[in-house]
CSV table of C-alpha atoms in Angstrom, one decimal:
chain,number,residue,atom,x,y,z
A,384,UNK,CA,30.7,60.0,2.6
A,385,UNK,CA,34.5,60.4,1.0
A,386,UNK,CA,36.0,56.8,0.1
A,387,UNK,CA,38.6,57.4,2.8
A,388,UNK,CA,35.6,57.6,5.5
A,389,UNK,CA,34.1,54.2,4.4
A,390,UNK,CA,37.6,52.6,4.6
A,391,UNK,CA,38.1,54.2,8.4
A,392,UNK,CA,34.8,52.8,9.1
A,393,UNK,CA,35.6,48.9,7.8
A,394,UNK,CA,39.1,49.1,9.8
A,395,UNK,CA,37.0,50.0,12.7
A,396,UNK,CA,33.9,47.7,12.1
A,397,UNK,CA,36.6,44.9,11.5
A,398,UNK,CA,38.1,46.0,14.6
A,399,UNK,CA,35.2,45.5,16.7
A,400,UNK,CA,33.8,42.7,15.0
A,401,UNK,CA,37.4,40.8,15.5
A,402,UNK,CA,36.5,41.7,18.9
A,403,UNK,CA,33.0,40.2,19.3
A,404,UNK,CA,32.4,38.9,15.6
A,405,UNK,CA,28.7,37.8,16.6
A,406,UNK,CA,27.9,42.0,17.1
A,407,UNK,CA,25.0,42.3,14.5
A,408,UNK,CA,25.0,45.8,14.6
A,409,UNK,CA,28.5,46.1,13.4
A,410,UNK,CA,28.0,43.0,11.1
A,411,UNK,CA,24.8,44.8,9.5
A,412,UNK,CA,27.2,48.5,9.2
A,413,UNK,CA,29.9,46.9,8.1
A,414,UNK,CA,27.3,45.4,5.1
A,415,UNK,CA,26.0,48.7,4.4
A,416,UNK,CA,29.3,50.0,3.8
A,417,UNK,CA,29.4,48.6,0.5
A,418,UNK,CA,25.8,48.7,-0.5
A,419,UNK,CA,26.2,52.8,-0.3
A,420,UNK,CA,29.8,52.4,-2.4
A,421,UNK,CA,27.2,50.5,-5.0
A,422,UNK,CA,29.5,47.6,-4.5
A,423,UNK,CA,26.4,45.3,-4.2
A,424,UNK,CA,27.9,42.3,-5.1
A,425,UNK,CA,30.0,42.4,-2.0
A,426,UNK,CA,27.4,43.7,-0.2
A,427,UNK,CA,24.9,41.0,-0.6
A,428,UNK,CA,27.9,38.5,0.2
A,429,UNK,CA,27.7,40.4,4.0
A,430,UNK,CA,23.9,40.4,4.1
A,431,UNK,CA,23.4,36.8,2.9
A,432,UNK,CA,26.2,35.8,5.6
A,433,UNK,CA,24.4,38.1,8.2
A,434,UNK,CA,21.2,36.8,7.8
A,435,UNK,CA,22.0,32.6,7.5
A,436,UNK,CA,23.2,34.2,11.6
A,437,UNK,CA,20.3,35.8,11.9
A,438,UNK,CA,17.7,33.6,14.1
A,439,UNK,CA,14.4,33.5,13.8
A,440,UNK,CA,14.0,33.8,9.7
A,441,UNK,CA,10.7,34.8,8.2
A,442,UNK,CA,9.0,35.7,11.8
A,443,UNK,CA,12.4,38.1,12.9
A,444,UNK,CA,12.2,41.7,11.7
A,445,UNK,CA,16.1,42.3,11.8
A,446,UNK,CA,16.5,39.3,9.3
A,447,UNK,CA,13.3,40.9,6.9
A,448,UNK,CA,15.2,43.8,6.7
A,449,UNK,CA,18.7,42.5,6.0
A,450,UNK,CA,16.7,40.0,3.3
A,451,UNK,CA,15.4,43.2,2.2
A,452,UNK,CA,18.9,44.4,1.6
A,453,UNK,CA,20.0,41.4,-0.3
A,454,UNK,CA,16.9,42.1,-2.9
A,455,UNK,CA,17.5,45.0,-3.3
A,456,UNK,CA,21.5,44.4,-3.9
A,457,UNK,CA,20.0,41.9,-6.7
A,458,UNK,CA,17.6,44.9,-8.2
A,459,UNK,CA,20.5,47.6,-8.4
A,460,UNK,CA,22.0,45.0,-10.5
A,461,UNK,CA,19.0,44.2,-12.5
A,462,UNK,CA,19.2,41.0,-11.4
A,463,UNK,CA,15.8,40.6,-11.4
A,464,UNK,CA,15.3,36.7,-12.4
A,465,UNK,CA,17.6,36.4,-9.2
A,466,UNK,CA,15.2,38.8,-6.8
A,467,UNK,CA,12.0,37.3,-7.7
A,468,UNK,CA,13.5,33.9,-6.5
């Protein structure tokens, strides 16, 4: 995607998440956004802050994925001291 496609898409995430800010599905896009512009520090700020939301921890598959996400953020990074925590 072009950069000015992944800004139009956080104005309109933001949009609808100022809208209904508990809509995980726009919460989890709006975190992917940066993950795919390799801006994973940011990104694993969103994910971290989507999945202390998230209910249901360990036994919830949304929040294994979106944990997922945030080690993988730390492995692009090589933060890997970090992921194995």
């Amino acid at each position: 995607m072009e950069q000015e496609k992944y800004d139009e898409a956080e104005r309109v995430f933001g949009k609808v998440l100022a809208a209904n800010p508990k809509f995980r599905e726009a919460q989890y896009n709006l975190a992917q956004i940066p993950f795919k512009k390799k801006e994973y520090a940011t990104a694993r700020d969103r994910f971290e802050s989507l999945y202390a939301e998230t209910p249901g921890g360990e036994k919830n598959q949304a929040a294994q994925l979106i944990k997922n996400k945030i080690f993988l953020t730390l492995l692009l990074e090589d933060k890997d001291a970090a992921a194995q925590r």
